[in-house]
CSV table of C-alpha atoms and ligand atoms in Angstrom, one decimal:
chain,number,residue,atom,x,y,z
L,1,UNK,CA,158.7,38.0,-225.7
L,2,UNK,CA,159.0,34.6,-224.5
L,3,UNK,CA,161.8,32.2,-225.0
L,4,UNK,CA,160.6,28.7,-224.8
L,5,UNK,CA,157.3,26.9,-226.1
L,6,UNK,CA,155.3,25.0,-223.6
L,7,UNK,CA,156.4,21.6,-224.3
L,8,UNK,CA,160.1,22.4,-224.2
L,9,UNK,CA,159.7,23.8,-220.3
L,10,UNK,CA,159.9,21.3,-218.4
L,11,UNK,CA,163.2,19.9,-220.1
L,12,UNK,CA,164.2,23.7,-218.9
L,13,UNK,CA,163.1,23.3,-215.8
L,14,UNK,CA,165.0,19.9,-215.2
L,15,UNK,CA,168.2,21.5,-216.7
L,16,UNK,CA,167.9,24.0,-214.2
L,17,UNK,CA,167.1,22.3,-211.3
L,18,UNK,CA,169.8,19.7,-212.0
L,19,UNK,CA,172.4,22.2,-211.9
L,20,UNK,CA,170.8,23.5,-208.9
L,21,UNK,CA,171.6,20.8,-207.1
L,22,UNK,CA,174.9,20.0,-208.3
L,23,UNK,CA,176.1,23.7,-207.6
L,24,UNK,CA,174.2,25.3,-205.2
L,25,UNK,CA,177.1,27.2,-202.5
L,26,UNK,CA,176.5,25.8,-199.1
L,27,UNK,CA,174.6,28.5,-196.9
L,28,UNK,CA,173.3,28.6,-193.9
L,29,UNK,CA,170.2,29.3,-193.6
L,30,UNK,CA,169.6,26.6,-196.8
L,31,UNK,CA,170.4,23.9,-193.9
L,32,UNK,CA,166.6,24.2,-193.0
L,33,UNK,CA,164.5,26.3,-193.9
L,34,UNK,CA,163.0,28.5,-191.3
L,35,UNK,CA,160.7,31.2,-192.6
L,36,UNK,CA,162.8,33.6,-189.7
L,37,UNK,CA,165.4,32.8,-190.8
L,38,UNK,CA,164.8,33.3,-194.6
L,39,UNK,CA,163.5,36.7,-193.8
L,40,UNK,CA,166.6,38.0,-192.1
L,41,UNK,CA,168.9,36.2,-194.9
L,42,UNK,CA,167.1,38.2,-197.6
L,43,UNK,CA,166.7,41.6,-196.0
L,44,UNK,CA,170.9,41.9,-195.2
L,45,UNK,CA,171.0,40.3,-198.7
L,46,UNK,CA,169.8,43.5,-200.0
L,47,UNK,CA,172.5,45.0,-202.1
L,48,UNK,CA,175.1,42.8,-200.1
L,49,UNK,CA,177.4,39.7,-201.7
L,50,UNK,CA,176.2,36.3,-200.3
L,51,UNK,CA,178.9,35.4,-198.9
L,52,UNK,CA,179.3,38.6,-196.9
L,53,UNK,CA,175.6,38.0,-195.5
L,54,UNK,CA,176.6,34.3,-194.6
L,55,UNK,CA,179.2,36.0,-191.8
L,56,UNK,CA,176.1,38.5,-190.4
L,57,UNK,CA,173.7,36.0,-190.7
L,58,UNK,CA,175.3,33.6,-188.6
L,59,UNK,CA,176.7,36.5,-185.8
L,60,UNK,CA,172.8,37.5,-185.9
L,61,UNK,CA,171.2,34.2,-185.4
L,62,UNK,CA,173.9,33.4,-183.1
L,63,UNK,CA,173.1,36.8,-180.7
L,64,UNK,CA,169.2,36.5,-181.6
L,65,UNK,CA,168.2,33.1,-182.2
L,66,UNK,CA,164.6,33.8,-181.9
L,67,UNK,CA,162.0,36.6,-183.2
L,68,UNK,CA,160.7,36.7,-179.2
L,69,UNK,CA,165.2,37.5,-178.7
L,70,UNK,CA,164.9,40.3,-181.9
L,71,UNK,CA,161.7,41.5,-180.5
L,72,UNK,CA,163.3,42.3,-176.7
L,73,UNK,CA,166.5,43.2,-177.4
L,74,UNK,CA,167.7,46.9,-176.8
L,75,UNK,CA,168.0,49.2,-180.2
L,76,UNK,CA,171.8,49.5,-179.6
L,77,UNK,CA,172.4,45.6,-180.2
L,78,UNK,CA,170.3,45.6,-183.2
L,79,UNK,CA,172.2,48.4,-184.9
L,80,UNK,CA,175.4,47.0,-183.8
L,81,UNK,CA,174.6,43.4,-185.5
L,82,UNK,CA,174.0,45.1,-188.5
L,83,UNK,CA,177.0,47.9,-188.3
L,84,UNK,CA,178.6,47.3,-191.8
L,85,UNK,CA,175.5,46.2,-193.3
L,86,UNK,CA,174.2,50.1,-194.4
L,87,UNK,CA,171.0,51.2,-194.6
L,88,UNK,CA,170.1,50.9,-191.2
L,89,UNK,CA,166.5,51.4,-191.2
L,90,UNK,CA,166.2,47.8,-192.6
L,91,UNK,CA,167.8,46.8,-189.2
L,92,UNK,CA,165.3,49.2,-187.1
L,93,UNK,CA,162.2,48.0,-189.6
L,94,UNK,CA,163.6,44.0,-188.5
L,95,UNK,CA,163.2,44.9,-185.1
L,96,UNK,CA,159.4,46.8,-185.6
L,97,UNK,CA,158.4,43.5,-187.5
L,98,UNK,CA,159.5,41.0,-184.7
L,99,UNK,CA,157.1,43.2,-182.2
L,100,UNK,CA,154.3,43.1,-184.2
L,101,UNK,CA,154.8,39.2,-185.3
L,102,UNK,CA,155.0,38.9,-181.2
L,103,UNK,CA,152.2,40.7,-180.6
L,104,UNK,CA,150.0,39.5,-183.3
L,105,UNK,CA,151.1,36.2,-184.6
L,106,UNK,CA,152.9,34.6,-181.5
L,107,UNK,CA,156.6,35.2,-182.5
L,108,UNK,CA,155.6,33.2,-185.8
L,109,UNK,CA,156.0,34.9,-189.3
L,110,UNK,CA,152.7,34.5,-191.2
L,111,UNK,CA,152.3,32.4,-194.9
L,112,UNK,CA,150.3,35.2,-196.0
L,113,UNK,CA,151.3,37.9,-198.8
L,114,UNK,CA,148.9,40.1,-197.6
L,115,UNK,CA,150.1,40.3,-194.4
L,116,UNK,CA,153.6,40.1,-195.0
L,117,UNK,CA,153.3,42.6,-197.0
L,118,UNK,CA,151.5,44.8,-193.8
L,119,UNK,CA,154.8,44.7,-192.1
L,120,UNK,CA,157.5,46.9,-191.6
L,121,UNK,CA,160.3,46.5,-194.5
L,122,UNK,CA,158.5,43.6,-196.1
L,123,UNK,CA,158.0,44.3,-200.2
L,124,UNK,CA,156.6,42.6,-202.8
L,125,UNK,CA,160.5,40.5,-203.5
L,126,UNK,CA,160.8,40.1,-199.8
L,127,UNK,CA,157.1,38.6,-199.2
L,128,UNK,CA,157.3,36.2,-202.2
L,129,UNK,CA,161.2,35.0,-200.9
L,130,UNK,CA,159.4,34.5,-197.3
L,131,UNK,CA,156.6,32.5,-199.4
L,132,UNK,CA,158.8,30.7,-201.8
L,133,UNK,CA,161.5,29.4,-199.6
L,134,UNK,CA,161.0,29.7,-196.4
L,135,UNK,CA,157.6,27.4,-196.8
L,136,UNK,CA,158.3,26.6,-200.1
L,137,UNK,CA,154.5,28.1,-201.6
L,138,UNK,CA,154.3,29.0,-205.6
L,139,UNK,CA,155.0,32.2,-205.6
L,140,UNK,CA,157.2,33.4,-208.6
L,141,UNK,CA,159.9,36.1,-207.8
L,142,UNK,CA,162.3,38.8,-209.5
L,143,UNK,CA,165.4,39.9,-208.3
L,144,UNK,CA,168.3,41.7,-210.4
L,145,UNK,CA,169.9,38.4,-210.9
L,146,UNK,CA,166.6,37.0,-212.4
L,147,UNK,CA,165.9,39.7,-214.2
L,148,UNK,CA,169.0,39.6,-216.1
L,149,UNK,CA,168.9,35.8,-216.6
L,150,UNK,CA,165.2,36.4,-218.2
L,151,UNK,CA,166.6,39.6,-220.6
L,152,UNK,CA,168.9,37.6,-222.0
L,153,UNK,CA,167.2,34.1,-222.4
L,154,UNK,CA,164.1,36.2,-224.0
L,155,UNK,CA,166.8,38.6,-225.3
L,156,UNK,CA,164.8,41.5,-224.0
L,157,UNK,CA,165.9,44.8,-226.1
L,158,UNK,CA,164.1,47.3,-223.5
L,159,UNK,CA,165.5,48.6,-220.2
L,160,UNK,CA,163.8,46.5,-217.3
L,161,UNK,CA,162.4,48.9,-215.3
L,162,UNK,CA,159.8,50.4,-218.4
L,163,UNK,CA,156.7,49.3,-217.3
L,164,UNK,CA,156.0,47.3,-219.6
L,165,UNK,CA,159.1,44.9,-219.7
L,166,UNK,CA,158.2,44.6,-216.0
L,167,UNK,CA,155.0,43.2,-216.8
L,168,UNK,CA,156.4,40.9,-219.4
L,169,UNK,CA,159.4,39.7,-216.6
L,170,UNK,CA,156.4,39.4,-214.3
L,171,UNK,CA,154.9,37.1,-216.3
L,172,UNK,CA,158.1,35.3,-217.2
L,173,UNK,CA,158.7,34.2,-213.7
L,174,UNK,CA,154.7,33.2,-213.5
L,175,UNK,CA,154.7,31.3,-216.2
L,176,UNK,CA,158.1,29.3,-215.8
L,177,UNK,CA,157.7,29.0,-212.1
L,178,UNK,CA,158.1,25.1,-211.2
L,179,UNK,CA,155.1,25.1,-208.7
L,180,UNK,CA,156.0,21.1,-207.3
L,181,UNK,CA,159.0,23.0,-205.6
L,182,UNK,CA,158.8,26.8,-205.9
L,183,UNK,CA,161.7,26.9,-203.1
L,184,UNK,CA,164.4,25.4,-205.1
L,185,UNK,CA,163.2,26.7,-208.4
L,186,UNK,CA,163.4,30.3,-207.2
L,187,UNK,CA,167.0,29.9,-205.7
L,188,UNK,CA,167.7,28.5,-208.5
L,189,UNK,CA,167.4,30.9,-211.2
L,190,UNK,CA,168.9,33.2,-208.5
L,191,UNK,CA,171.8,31.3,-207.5
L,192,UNK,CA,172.3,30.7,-211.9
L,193,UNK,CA,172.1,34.3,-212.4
L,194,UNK,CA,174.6,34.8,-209.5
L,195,UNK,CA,177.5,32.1,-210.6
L,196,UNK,CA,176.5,31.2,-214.4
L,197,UNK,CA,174.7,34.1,-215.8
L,198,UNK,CA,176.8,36.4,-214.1
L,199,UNK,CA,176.5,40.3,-215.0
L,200,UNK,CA,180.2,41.0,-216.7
L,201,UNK,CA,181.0,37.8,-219.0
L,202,UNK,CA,178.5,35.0,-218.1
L,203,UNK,CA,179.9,31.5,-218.4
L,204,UNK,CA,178.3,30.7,-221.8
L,205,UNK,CA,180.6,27.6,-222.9
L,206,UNK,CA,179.2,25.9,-219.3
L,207,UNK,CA,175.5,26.9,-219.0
L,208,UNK,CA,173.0,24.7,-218.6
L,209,UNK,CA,170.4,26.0,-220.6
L,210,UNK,CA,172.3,27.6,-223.0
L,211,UNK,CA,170.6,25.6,-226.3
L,212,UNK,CA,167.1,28.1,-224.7
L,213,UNK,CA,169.1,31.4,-225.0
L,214,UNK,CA,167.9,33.7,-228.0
L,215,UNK,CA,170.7,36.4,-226.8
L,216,UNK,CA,173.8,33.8,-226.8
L,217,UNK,CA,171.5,32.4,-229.9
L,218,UNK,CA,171.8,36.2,-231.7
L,219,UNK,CA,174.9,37.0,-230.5
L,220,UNK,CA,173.4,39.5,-228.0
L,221,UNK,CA,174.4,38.4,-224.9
L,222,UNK,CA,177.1,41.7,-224.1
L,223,UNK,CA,174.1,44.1,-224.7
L,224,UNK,CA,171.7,42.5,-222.2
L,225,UNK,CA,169.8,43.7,-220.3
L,226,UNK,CA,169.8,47.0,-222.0
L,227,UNK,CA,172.3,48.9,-219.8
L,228,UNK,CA,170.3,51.8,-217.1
L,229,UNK,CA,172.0,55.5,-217.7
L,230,UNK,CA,174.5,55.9,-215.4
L,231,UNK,CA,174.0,57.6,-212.4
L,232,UNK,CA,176.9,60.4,-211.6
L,233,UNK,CA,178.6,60.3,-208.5
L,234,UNK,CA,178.3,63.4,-206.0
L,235,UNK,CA,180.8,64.3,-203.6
L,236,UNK,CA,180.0,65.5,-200.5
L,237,UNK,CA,182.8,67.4,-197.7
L,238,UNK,CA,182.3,67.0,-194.4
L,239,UNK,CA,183.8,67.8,-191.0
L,240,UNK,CA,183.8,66.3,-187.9
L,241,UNK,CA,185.2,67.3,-183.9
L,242,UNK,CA,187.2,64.6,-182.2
L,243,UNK,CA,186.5,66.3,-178.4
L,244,UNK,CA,188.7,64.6,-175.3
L,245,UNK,CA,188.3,65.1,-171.9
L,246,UNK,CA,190.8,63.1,-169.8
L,247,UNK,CA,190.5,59.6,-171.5
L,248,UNK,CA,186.9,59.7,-172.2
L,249,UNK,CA,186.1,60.8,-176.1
L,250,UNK,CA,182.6,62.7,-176.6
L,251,UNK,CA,179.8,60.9,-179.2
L,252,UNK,CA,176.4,61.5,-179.9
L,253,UNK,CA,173.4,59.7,-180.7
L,254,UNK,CA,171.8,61.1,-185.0
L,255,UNK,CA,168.2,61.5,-184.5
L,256,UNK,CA,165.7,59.1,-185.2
L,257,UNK,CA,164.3,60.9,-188.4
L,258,UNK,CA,167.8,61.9,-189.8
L,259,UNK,CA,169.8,59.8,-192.4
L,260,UNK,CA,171.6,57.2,-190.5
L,261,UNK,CA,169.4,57.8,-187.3
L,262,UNK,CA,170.1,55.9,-184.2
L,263,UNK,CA,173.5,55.5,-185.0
L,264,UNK,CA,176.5,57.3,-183.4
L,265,UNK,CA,179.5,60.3,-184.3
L,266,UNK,CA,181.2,62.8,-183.3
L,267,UNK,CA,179.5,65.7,-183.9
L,268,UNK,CA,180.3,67.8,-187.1
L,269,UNK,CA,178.6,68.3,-190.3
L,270,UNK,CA,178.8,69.2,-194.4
L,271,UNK,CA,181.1,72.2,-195.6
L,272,UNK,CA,179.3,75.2,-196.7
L,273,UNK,CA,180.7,76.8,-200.1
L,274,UNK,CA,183.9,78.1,-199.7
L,275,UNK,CA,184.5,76.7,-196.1
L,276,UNK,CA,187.9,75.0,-195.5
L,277,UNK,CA,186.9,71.8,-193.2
L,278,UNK,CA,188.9,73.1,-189.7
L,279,UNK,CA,186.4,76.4,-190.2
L,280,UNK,CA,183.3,73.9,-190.7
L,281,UNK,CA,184.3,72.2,-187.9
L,282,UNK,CA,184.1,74.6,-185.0
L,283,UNK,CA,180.8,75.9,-186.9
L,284,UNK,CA,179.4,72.5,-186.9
L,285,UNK,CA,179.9,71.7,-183.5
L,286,UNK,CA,179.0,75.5,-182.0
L,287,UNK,CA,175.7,74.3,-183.7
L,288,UNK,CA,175.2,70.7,-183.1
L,289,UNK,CA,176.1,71.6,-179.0
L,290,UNK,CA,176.5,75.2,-178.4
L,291,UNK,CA,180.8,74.2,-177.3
L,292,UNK,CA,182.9,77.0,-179.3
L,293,UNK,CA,185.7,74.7,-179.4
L,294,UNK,CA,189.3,75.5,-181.0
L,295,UNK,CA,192.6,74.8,-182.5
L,296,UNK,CA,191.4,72.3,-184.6
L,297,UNK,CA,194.3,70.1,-185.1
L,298,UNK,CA,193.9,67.6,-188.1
L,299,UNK,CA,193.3,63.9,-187.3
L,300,UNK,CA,192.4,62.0,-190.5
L,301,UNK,CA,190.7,62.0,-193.3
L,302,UNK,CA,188.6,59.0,-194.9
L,303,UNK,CA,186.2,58.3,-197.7
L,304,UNK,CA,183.2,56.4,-197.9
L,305,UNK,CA,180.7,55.8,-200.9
L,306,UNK,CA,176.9,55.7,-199.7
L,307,UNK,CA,174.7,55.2,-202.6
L,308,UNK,CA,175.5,57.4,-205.4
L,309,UNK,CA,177.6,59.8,-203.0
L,310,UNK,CA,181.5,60.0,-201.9
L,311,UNK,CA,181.9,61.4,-199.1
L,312,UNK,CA,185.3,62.5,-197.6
L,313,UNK,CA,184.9,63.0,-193.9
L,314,UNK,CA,188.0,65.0,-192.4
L,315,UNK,CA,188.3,64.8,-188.6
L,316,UNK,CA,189.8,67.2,-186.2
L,317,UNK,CA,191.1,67.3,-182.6
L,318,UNK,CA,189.5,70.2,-181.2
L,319,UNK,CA,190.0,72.0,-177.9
L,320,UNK,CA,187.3,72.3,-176.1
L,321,UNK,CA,186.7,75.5,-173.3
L,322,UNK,CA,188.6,75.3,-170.2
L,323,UNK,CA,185.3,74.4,-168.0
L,324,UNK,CA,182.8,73.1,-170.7
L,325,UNK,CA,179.1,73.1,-169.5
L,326,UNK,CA,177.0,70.4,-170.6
L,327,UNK,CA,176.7,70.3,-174.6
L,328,UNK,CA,172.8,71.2,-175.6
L,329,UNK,CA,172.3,69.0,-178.9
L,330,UNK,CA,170.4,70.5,-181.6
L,331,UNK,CA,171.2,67.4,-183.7
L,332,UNK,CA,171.3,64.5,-181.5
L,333,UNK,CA,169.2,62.7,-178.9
L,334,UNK,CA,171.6,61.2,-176.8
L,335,UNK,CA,175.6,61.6,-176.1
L,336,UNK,CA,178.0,60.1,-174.0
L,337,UNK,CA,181.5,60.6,-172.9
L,338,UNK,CA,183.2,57.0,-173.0
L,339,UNK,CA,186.9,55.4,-173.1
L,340,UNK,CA,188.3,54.7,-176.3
L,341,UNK,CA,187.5,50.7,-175.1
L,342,UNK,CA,184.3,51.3,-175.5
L,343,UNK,CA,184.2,53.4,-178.3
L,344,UNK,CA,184.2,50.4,-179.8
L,345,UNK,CA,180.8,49.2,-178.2
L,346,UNK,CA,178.9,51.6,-180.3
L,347,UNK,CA,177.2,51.7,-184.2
L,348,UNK,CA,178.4,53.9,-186.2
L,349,UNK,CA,178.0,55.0,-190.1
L,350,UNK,CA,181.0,54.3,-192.4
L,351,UNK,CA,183.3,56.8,-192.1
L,352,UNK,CA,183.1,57.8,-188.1
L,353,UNK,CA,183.7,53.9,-187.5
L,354,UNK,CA,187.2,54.4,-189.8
L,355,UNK,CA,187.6,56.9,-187.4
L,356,UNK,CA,186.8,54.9,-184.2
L,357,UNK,CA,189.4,51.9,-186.1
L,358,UNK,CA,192.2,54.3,-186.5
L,359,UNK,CA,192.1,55.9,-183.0
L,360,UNK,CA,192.0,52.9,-181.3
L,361,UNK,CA,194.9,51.7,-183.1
L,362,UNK,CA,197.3,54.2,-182.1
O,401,SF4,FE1,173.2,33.4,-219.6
O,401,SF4,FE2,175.0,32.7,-221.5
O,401,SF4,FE3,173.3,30.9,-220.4
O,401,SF4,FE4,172.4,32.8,-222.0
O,401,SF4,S1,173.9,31.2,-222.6
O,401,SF4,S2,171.5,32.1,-220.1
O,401,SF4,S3,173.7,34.5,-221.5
O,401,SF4,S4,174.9,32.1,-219.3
């Protein structure tokens, strides 16, 4: 499966490196490399544009400049850094990580697979990014970016994730790694996949290492890699209770263990079949805090895509009883009555913090 013999690599490696340097976008953690630094970069990297991450990354460092400042601060600041960022557990597994590296390794983050590997949120990509750049170790890595650059230089005719085009990536990477600097050579068959060998028409006419490339060589380059099955999106209804007393607006905390968890909303849940949403509304929050609020009065809808689902997410103004007794969650772990100022103070998922926008620009 491989693309190049073993005198013509270094010439590839030199090509690529020299572009590398030449092109590289300016970001900042590359201004030195600081293993903690490198760690948060790549785990809000996760399924998130680069330049997007630059902005996070440099609120985060700026509000946590240290693992000790990650380690001690309160859950609510973490999740609100991250608010935007999705999966949230990556934010709450950042935070688990920093303890332990306080606890076990002095606030330092270890140069050891093994035991990067042993903590929280750290995977196989993540440990060898750690390794790679932020102490610049041989250790050869595969993200989607370098996967695609390697189906299409090797003009790999077998979806990437069958194990045994895995393997054969694997070794790819292994083999072509430039172990004198393993930092830049990883970024930079990530940052080429990212600008040059780009997933919807790569920049053929200006690539570097073009004269290496048995898919441009075979005219195969639209075809690869071999494209996944699509997965079909599923739409999901839900309903949620905007409740007011006076000027103060009821939220509640999800549950640790629950999708989104830790996070903030006004209470409400999915439609059941054949439910309109202002029926699902006063269901969802009779269960979620035993209030049998009513008149639901429509506030505003929005739509979010998580994953593979679309949710629409209709709001309500409810009415809650004349003398309300104190709401007993059955879906929450925490709630607070709070001004619509400081509505604002809280994390939310996608949709309730559309809702939280549009109220507080009324
Ligand atoms: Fe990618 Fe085109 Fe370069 Fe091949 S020639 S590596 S497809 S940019």
């Amino acid at each position: 499966m491989n693309f190049i013999c073993a005198t013509q690599q270094s010439n590839f490696q030199d090509l690529l490196l020299t572009w590398f340097h030449a092109h590289m976008r300016s970001l900042p953690w590359r201004e030195e490399y600081i293993p903690y630094h490198v760690w948060i970069s790549e785990i809000m990297g996760q399924q998130t544009q680069m330049e997007r991450v630059a902005d996070y990354f440099l609120r985060w460092i700026a509000r946590f400049p240290s693992v000790a400042a990650v380690a001690a601060a309160p859950e609510l600041d973490i999740l609100k850094a991250w608010e935007g960022l999705g999966y949230y557990s990556r934010a709450r597994n950042i935070q688990k990580t920093a303890q332990l590296l306080m606890e076990v390794y002095n606030g330092d983050v270890p140069a050891s697979h093994k035991e990067l590997l042993s903590l929280p949120g750290i995977g196989p990509y993540t440990a060898a990014a750690i390794l790679s750049i932020g102490f610049n170790l041989p250790w050869p890595l595969l993200d989607a970016n370098v996967e695609r650059v390697f189906s299409r230089l090797a003009d790999i005719d077998q979806p990437l994730k069958q194990k045994d085009t895995r393997k054969a990536l694997e070794n790819m990477a292994t083999e072509l790694l430039y172990r004198r600097d393993p930092r830049n050579w990883n970024q930079a068959l990530m940052e080429f996949g990212a600008l040059v060998c780009t997933p919807k028409n790569p920049h053929c006419a200006q690539c570097p290492v073009q004269p290496f490339c048995l898919a441009n060589k075979r005219d195969t380059v639209d075809w690869r890699p071999v494209p996944r099955e699509k997965k079909k999106i599923i739409d999901i209804t839900m309903a949620c209770g905007i409740l007011r007393r006076g000027n103060l607006f009821f939220i509640q905390q999800r549950l640790d263990d629950d999708i989104w968890g830790g996070l903030w909303e006004f209470p409400g849940g999915r439609l059941l079949e054949n439910e309109l949403p202002e029926q699902a509304v006063i269901r969802e929050v009779a269960e979620e805090t035993e209030w049998q609020v009513t008149n639901p009065v429509p506030f505003r809808s929005v739509v979010h895509y998580y994953t593979r689902y679309r949710v629409t997410l209709h709001s309500f103004w409810c009415q809650l009883p004349p003398t309300p007794v104190q709401p007993v969650l059955h879906a929450a772990k925490d709630a607070n009555w709070v001004t619509l100022e400081e509505l604002g103070e809280y994390p939310y998922p996608a949709g309730h913090r559309n809702l939280v926008q549009l109220l507080q620009r009324q």
